[in-house]
Short mmCIF file of C-alpha atoms and ligand atoms in Angstrom, two decimals:
data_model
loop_
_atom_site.label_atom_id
_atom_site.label_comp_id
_atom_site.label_asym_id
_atom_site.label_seq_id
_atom_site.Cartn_x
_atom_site.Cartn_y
_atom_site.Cartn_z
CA UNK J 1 2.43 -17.26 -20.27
CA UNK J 2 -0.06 -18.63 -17.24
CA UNK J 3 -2.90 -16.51 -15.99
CA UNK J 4 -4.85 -17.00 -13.02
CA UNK J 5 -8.68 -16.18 -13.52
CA UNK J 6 -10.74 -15.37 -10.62
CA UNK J 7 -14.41 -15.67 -10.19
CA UNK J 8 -14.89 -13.25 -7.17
CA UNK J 9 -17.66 -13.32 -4.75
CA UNK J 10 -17.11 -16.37 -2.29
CA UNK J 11 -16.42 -16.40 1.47
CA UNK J 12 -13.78 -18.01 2.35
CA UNK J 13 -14.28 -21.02 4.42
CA UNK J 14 -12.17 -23.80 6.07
CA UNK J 15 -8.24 -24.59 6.54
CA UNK J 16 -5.29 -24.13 5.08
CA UNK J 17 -1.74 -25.28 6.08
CA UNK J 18 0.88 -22.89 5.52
CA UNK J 19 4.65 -24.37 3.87
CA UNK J 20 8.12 -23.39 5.14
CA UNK J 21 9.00 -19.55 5.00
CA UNK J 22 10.80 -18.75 1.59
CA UNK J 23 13.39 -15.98 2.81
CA UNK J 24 14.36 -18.54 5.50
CA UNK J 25 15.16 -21.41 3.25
CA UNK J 26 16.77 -19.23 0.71
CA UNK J 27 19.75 -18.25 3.65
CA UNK J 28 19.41 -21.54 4.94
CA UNK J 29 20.41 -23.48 1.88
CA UNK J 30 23.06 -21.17 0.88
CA UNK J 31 24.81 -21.59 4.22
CA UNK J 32 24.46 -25.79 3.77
CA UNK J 33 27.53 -25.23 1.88
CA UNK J 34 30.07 -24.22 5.11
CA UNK J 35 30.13 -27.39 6.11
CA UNK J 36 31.77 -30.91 3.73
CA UNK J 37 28.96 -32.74 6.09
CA UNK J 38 26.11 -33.57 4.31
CA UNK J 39 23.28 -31.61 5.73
CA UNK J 40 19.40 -32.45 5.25
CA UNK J 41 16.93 -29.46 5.04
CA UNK J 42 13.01 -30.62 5.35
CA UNK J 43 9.66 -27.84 5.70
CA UNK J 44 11.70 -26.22 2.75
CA UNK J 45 8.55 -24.60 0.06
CA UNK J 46 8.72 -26.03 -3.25
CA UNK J 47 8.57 -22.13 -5.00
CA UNK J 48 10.50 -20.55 -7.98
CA UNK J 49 12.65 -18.94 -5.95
CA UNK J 50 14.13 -21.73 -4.21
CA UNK J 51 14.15 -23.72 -7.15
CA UNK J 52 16.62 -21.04 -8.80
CA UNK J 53 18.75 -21.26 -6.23
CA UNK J 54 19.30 -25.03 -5.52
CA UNK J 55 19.87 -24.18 -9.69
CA UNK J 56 22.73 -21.66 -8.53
CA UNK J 57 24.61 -24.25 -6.56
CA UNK J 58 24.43 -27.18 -8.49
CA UNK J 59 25.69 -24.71 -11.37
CA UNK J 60 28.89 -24.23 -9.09
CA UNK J 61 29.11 -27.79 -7.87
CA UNK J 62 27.27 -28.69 -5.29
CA UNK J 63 25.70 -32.27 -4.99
CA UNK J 64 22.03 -31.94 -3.91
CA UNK J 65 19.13 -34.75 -3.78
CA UNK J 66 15.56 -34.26 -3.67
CA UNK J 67 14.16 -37.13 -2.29
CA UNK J 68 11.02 -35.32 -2.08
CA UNK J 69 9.73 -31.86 -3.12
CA UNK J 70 9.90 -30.07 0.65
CA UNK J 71 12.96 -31.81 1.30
CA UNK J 72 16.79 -31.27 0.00
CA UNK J 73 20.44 -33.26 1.03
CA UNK J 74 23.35 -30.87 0.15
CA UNK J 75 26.67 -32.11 0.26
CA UNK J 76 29.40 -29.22 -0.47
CA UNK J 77 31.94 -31.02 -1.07
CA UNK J 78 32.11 -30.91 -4.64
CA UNK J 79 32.33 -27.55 -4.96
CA UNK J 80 34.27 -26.72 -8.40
CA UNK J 81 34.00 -22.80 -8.57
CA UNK J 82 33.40 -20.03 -6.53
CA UNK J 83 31.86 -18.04 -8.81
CA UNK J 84 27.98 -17.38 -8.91
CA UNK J 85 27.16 -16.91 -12.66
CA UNK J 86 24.83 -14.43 -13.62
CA UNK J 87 22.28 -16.48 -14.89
CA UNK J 88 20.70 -17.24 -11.50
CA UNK J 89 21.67 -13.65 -9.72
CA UNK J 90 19.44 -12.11 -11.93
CA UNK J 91 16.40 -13.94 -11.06
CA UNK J 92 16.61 -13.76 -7.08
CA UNK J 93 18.60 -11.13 -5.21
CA UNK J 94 18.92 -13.48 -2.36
CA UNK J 95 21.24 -15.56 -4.25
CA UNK J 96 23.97 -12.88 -2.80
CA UNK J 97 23.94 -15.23 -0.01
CA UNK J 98 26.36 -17.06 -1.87
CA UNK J 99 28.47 -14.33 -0.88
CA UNK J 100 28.74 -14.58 2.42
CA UNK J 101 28.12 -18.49 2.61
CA UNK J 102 31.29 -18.84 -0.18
CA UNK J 103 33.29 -16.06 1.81
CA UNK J 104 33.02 -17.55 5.09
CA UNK J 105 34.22 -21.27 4.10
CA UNK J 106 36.32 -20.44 0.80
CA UNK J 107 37.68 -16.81 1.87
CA UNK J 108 36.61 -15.77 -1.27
CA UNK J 109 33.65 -15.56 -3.70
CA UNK J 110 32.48 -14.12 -7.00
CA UNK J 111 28.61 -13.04 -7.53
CA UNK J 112 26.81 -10.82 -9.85
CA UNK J 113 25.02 -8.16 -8.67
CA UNK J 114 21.22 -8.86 -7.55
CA UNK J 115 18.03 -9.14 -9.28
CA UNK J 116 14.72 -9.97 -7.64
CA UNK J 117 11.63 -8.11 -7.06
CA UNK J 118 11.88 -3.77 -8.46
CA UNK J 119 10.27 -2.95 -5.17
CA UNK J 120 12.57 0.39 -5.25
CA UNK J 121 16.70 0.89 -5.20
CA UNK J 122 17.78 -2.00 -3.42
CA UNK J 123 22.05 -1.45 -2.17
CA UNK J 124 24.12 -3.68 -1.06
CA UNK J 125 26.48 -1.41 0.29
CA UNK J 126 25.81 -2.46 4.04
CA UNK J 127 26.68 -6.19 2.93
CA UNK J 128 29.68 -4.67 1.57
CA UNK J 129 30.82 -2.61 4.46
CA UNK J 130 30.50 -5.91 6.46
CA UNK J 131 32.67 -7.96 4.73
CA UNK J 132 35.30 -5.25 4.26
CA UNK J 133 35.63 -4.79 7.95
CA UNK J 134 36.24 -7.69 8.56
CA UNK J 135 38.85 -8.01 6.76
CA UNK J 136 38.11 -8.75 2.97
CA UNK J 137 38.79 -7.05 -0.01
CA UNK J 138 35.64 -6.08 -1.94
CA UNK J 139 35.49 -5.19 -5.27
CA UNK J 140 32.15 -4.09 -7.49
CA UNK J 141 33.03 -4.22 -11.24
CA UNK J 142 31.99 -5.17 -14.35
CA UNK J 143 28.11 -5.95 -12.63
CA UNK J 144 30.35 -8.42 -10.14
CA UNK J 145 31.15 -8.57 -6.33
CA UNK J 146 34.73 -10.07 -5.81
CA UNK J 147 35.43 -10.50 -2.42
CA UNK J 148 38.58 -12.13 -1.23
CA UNK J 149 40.24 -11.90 2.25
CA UNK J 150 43.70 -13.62 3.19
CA UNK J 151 42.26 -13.87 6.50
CA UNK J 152 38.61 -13.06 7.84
CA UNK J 153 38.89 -11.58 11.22
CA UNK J 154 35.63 -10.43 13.44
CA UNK J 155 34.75 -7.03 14.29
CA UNK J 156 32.42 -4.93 15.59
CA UNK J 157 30.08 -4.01 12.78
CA UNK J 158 27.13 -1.29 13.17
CA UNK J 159 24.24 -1.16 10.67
CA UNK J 160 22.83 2.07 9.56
CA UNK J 161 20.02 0.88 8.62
CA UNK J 162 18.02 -2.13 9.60
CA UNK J 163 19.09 -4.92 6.74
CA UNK J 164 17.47 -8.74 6.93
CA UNK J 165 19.85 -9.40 3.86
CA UNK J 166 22.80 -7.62 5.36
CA UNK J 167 22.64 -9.13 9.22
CA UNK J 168 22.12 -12.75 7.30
CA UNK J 169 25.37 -12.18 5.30
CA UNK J 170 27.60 -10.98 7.89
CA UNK J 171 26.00 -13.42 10.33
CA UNK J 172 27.36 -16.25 7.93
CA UNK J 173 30.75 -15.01 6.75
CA UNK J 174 31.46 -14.29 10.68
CA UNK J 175 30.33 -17.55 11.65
CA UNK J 176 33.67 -18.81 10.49
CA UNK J 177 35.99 -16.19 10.65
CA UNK J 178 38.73 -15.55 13.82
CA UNK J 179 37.30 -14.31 16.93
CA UNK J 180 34.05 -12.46 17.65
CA UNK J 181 32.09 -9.99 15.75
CA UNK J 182 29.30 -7.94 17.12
CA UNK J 183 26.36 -7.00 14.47
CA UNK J 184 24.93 -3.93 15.98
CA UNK J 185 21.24 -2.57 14.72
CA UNK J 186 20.60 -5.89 13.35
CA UNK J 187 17.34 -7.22 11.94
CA UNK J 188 15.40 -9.36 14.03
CA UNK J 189 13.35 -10.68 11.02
CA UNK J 190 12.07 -14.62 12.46
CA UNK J 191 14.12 -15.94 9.21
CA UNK J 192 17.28 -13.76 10.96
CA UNK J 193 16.35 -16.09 13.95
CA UNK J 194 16.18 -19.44 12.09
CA UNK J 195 19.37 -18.74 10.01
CA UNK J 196 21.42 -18.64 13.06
CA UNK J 197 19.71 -21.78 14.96
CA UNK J 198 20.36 -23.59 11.64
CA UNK J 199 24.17 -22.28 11.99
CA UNK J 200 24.12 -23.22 15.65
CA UNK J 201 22.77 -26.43 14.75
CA UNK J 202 26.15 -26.52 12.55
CA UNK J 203 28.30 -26.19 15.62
CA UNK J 204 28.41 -22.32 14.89
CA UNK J 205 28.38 -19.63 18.17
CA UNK J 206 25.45 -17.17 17.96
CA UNK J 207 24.25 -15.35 20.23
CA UNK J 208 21.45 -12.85 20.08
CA UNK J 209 19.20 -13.36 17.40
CA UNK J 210 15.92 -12.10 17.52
CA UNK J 211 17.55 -8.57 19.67
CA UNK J 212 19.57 -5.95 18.27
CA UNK J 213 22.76 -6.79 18.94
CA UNK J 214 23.68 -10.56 17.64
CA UNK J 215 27.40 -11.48 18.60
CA UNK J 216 29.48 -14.64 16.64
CA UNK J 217 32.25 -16.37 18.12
CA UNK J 218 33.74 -17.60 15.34
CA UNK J 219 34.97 -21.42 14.74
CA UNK J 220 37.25 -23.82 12.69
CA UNK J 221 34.66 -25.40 10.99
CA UNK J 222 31.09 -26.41 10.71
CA UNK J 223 29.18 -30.07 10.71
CA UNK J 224 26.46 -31.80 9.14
CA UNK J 225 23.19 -31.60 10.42
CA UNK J 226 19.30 -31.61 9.93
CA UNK J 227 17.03 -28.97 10.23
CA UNK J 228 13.72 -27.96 9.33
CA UNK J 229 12.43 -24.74 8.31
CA UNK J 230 10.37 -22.01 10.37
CA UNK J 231 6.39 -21.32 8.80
CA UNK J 232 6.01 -19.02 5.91
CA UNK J 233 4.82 -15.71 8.08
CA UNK J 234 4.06 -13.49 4.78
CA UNK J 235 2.42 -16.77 3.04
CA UNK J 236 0.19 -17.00 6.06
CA UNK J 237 -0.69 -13.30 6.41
CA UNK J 238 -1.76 -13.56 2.82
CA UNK J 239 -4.11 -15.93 3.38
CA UNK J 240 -5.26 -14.05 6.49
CA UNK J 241 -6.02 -11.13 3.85
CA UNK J 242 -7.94 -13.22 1.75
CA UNK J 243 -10.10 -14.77 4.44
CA UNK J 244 -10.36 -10.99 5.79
CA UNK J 245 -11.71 -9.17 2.55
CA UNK J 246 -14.21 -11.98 1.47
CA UNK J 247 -16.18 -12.00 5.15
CA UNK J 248 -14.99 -15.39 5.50
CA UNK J 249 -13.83 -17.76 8.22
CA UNK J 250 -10.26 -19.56 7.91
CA UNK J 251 -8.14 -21.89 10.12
CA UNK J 252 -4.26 -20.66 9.26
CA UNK J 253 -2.65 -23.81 10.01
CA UNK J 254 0.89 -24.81 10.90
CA UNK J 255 2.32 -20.71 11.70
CA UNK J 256 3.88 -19.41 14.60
CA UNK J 257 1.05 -16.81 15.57
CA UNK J 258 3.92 -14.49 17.47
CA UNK J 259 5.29 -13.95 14.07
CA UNK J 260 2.17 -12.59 12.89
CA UNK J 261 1.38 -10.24 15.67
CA UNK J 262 1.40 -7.13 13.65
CA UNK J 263 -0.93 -8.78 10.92
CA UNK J 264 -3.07 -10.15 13.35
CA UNK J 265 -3.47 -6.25 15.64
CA UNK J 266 -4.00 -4.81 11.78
CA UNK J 267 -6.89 -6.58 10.85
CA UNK J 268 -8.77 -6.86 14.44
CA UNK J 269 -8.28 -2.64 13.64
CA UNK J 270 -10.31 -3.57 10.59
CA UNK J 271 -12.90 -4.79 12.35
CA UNK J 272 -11.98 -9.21 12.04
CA UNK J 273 -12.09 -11.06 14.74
CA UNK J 274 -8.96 -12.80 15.30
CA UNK J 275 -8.43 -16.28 17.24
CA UNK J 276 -4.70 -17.59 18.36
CA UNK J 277 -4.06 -21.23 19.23
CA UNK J 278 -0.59 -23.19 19.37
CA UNK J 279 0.23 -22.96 15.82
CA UNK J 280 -2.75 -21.77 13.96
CA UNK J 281 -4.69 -18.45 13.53
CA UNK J 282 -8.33 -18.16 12.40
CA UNK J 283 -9.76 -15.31 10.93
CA UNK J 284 -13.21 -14.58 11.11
CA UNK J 285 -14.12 -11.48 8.60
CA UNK J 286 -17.67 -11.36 8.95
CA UNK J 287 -18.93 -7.63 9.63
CA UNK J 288 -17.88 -4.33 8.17
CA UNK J 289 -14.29 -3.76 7.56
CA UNK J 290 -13.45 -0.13 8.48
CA UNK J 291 -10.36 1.68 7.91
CA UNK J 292 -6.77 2.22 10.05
CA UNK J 293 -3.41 3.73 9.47
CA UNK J 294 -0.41 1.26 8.90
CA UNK J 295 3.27 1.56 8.63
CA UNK J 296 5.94 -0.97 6.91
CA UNK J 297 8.69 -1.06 10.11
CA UNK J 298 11.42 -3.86 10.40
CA UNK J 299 9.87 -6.66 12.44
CA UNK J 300 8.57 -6.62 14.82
CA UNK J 301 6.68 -3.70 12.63
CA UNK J 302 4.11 -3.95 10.33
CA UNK J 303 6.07 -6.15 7.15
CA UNK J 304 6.67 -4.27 3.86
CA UNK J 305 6.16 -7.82 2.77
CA UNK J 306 2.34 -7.37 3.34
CA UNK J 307 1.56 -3.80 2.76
CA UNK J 308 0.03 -4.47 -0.58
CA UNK J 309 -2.36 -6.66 0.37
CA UNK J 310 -3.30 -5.13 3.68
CA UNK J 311 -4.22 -2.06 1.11
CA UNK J 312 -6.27 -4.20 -1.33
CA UNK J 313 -8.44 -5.28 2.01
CA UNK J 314 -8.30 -1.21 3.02
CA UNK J 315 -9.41 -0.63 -0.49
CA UNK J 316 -12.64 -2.06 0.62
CA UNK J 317 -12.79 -0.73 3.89
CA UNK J 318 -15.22 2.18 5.11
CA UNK J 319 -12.93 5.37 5.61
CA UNK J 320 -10.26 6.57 4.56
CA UNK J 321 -6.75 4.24 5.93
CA UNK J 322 -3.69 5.43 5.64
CA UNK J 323 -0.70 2.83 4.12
CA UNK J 324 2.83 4.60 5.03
CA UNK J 325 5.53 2.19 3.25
CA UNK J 326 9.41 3.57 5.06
CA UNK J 327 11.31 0.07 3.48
CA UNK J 328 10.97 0.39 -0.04
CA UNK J 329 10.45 3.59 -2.38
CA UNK J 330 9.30 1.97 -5.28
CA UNK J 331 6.03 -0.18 -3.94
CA UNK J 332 2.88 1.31 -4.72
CA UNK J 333 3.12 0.29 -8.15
CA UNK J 334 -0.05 -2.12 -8.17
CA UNK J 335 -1.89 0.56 -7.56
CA UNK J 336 -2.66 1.87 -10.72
CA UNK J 337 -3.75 -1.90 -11.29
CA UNK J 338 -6.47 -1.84 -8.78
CA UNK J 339 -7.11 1.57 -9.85
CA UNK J 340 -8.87 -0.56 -13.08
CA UNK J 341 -10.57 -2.93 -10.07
CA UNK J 342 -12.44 0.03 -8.81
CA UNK J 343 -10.23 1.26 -6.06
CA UNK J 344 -9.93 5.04 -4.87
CA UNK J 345 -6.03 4.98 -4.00
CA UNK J 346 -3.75 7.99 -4.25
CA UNK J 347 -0.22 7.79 -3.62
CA UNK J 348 2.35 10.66 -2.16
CA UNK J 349 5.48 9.92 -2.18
CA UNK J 350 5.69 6.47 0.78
CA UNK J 351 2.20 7.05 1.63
CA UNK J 352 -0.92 5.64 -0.38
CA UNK J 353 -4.18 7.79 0.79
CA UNK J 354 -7.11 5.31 0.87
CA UNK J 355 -10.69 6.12 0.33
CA UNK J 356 -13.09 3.04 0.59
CA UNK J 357 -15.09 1.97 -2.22
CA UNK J 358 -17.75 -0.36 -1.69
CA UNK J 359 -16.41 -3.07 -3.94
CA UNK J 360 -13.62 -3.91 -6.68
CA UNK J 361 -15.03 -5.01 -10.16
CA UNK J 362 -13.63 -7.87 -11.61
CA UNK J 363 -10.93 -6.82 -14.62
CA UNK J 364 -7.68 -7.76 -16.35
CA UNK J 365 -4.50 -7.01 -14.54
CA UNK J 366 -0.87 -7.67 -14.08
CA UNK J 367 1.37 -8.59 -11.41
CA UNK J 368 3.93 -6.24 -11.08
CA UNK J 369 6.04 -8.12 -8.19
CA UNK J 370 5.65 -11.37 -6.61
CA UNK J 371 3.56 -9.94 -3.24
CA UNK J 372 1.40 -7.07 -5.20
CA UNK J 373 0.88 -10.28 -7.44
CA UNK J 374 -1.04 -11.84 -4.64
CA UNK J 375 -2.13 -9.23 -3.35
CA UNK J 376 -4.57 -8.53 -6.60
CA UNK J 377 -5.66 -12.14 -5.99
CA UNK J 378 -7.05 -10.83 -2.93
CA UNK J 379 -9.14 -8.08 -5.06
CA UNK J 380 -9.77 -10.20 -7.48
CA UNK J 381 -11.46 -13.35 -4.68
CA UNK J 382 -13.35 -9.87 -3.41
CA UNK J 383 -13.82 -8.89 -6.88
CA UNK J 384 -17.61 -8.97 -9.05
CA UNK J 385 -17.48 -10.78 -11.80
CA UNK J 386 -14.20 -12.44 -13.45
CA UNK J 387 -10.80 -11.26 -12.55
CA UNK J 388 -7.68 -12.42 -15.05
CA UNK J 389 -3.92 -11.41 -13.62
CA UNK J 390 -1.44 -12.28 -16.17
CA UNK J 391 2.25 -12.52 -15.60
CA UNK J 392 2.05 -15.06 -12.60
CA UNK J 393 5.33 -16.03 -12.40
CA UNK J 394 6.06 -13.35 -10.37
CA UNK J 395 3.46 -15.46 -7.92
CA UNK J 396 5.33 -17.95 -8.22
CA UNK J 397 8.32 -17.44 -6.88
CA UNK J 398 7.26 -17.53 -3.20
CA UNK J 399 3.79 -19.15 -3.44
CA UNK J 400 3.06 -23.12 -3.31
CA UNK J 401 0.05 -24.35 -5.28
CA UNK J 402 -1.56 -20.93 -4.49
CA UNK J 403 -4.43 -21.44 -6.16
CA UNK J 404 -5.29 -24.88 -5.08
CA UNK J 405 -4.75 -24.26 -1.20
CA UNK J 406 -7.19 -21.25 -2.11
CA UNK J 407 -9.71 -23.16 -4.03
CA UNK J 408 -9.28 -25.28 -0.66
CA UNK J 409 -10.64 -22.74 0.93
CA UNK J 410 -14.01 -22.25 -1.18
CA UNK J 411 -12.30 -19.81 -3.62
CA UNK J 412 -12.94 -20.14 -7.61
CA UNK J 413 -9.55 -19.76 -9.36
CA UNK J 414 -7.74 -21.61 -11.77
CA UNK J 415 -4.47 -21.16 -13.42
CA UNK J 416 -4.70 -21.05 -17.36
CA UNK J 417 -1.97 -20.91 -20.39
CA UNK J 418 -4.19 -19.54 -23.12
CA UNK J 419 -6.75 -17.47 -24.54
CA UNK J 420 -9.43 -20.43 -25.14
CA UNK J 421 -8.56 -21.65 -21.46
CA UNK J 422 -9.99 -18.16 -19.93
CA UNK J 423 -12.96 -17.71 -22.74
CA UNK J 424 -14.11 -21.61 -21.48
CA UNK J 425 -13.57 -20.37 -17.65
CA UNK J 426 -15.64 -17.25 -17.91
CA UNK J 427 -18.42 -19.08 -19.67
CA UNK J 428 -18.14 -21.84 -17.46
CA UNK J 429 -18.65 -19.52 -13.84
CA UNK J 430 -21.08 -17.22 -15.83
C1 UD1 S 1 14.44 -9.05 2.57
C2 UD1 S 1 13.37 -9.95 2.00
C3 UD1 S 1 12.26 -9.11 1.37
C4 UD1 S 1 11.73 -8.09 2.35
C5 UD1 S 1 12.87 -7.27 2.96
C6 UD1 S 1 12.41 -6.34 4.08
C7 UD1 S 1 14.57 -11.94 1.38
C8 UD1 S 1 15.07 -12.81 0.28
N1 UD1 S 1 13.95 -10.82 1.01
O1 UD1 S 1 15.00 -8.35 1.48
O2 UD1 S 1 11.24 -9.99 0.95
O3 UD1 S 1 10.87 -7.19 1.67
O4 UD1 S 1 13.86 -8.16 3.52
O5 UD1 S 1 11.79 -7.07 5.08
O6 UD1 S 1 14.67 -12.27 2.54
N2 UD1 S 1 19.44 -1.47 2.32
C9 UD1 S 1 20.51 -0.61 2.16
N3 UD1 S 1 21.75 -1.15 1.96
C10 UD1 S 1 21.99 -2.49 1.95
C11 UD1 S 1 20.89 -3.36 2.12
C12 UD1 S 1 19.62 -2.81 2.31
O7 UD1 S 1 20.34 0.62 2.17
O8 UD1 S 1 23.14 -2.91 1.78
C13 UD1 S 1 18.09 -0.91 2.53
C14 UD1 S 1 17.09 -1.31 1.44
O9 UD1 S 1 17.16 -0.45 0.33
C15 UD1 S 1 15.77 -1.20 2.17
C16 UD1 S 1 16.13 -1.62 3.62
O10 UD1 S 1 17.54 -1.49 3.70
O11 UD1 S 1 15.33 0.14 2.19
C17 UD1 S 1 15.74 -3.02 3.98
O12 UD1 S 1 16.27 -3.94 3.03
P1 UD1 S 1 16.69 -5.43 3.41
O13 UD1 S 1 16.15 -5.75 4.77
O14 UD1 S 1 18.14 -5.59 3.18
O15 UD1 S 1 15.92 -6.26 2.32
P2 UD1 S 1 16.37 -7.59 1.63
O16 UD1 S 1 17.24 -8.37 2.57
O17 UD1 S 1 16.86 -7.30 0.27
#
C-alpha cells in the first residue's frame, strides 16, 4: 500500500500544466466504440480510472494502441461480447457508459451495476428511464443491467434531476437511434459539452450542449475521427486550492478559465487574488483567507467535485464559512479526518458548519474517496510538521503524477510503499 507523506509549510510557487479532464475521456472513449472507424483520442490523462476502462474494453474486444501514455487508437471492430464483466464495473461507475455506447451501436448491452467513489446513494434509475423510452427493454437483475431494444426510436426525455452520467448516456444511445430525441433538464457539465463535439466530430447531430435542452437527430452510422480532450477543470481547481491555502503564487496552465468561474468567484470571496489569461489562471494567496458560504449546484454551480477541498482551505479561514453539499448525501466523510489535522468542522445533515482554526497540524490520515483524498493533501501542504495519507489509490484514479507536478510547484511530498520509506522521510525534512 503507497502513502504520500507531506512536509507542510511551503508556499507554493511557479506553474503547473493541467492534463485532459478525466470524466470527459471516460465518455469519450466509451463512445469510440459506435463507430468500425478507427478513431484516435490525444490530451487523454494517464489515471487509474481510465486505465480500468481501456481494461473494460479490451476485456470485451476492442483493439486499442497506446502509442503513447496521453494518447489511445480504438478500433471497434473486434468487438466479441457485449457484455461488461464485473470485474471493471466495480472499480469505476462510469464504466456504465458501456451501456449506452453498446446500446446505441449493438441495440443491446449487458453491464454490472456501478462502483466508483461512496460519495452517497448513487441511482441509475434516470439512465434507465432513458433507455426504456426510447424504446429498449431494461432489465436490473442478478447485480446486472440488460438492455435490449428491437429498435431504438427517439423521444422526448425529461430529467428530474440534473444527471452528467444520465444526459451522457442518453446523449450516446440517441445518437444512433431513429429520429430525434429531446433531453430536457440536461446537465451542462463542460465534459457534457465535449462528449457531444466528439460525437459530432463522428458525423453524429447534436444540438444544444452546454443549455438545458440538448436535441439528437439520430443517424445510420458513425465515422472515424480524431479528437482531443477538454482540460481537467476539477484537477485544476485543486491545484488552485493548494496554491490558495499555502499563501502562494501559481500559474494554472493549459485550463479553460470559463470552466472554473465558480472556483475562481469562491476563492477571490476568500480573500486570493485571482488573474485570467487565454488558458491559464494564477492564484495569488498571499493575505488572510477569510470565510464565505458555498453551495455544490450542477455547473455552472459551485462543483460537488471540489467541495472538499474548498472546506480544507475554509478550515483555515477566519470565520465561520458555511459548505452546503445538495449533489451527494454521503460527502462529508473526510471530515472526521481533518478533525485529527486540527480542524473545527461540524456537519448537519448537507451542511458542514466551519469555524476557522489558525492552522492544521500535521497527522496520519486516510483518503476516504478519490477528491477528499486530495483534498487532505491540501491540509496536509498547509499542515505543521509531517502529514502521512495512506490509501492513495483512491488519488489515483483521477490524478497524474500528483505529487511531482506539486513538488513542481515548491511542495515537499513524496509517495512511499513502506514503513522504513516514511521513518527515512520524516528524519530526512526534520
Ligand atoms: C459525475 C462525475 C462525478 C461528479 C458528478 C456530479 C463522472 C465519471 N463522474 O458523476 O465526478 O461528482 O457527476 O457532478 O463523470 N442521480 C439520480 N438518478 C440517476 C443518476 C443520478 O438520482 O439515475 C442523482 C445522484 O444521486 C446525484 C445527482 O443525480 O444526487 C447527480 O449525479 P450525476 O450527475 O449522475 O453523477 P455521476 O454522473 O454519477
Amino acid at each position: 500500500m503507497e502513502q504520500y507523506v507531506i512536509k507542510g509549510g511551503n508556499s507554493l510557487t511557479g506553474e503547473v500544466e493541467i492534463g485532459g479532464a478525466k470524466n470527459a475521456a471516460l465518455a469519450i472513449i466509451a463512445a469510440a466504440i459506435m463507430t468500425d472507424e478507427t478513431v484516435v483520442i490525444d490530451n487523454l490523462p494517464d489515471v487509474r480510472d481510465v486505465n480500468v476502462m481501456i481494461g473494460a474494453m479490451e476485456d470485451i474486444g476492442v483493439h486499442i494502441e497506446r502509442p503513447d501514455p496521453h494518447t489511445v487508437k480504438i478500433n471497434a471492430t473486434t468487438i466479441g461480447r457485449l457484455s461488461v464483466d464485473y470485474e471493471y464495473i466495480k472499480k469505476i461507475r462510469a464504466s456504465y457508459y458501456l451501456l449506452g455506447a453498446l446500446l446505441g451501436k449493438y441495440k443491446k448491452a449487458e453491464v454490472a451495476l456501478p462502483g466508483g467513489c461512496d460519495i452517497g446513494s448513487r441511482p441509475i434509475d434516470l439512465h434507465v428511464k432513458g433507455f426504456k423510452s426510447m424504446g429498449a427493454d431494461v432489465d436490473l437483475s442478478y447485480g446486472l443491467i440488460s438492455v435490449n431494444a428491437k429498435r431504438l426510436i427517439g423521444n422526448h426525455i425529461y430529467m428530474d434531476k440534473v444527471s452528467v452520467g444520465a444526459t451522457i448516456n442518453i446523449m450516446m444511445a440517441a445518437t444512433l437511434a431513429e429520429g430525434k430525441t429531446t433531453i430536457e433538464n440536461a446537465a451542462k457539465e463542460p465534459h457534457v459539452v465535449d462528449v457531444a463535439n466528439f460525437l459530432n466530430s463522428m458525423g453524429a447531430n447534436i444540438r444544444g450542449a452546454g443549455t438545458d435542452v440538448i436535441r439528437i437527430h439520430g443517424v445510420n452510422k458513425l465515422h472515424g475521427t480524431e479528437y482531443s480532450v477538454i482540460p481537467d477543470q476539477i484537477e485544476a481547481g485543486t491545484f488552485m486550492f493548494a496554491a490558495a491555502i499555502t499563501g502562494g503564487d501559481v500559474l494554472v496552465k493549459n485550463v479553460i478559465p470559463k470552466h472554473l468561474e465558480a472556483t475562481s468567484s469562491k476563492l477571490i470571496d476568500a480573500g486570493c487574488q485571482i488573474v485570467e489569461y487565454d488558458d491559464a489562471v494564477r492564484v495569488i494567496g498571499r493575505g488572510k483567507l477569510v470565510n464565505t458560504q458555498v453551495t455544490t449546484l450542477p455547473y455552472p454551480g459551485f462543483p460537488t467535485d471540489m467541495q472538499p477541498q474548498m472546506t480544507v482551505v475554509l478550515g483555515v479561514a477566519e470565520g465561520v464559512s458555511t459548505v452546503n453539499e445538495s449533489i451527494f448525501e454521503n460527502r462529508f466523510k473526510y471530515v472526521d479526518e481533518l478533525a485529527r489535522m486540527g480542524a473545527n468542522i461540524q456537519v448537519e445533515g448537507n451542511i458542514a458548519i466551519i469555524r476557522g482554526v489558525e492552522g492544521y497540524e500535521g497527522a496520519r490520515v486516510s483518503a476516504p474517496d478519490l477528491r477528499a483524498g486530495a483534498a487532505l493533501v491540501i491540509a496536509g501542504l498547509a499542515a505543521k510538521g509531517v502529514t502521512i495519507i495512506d490509501d492513495i489509490h483512491y488519488i489515483q484514479r483521477g490524478y497524474e503524477r500528483f505529487e511531482e507536478k506539486l513538488r513542481g510547484i515548491g511542495a515537499v511530498i513524496e509517495k512511499t510503499d513502506s514503513e522504513q520509506q516514511i521513518d527515512r522521510f520524516i528524519e530526512r525534512v526534520s
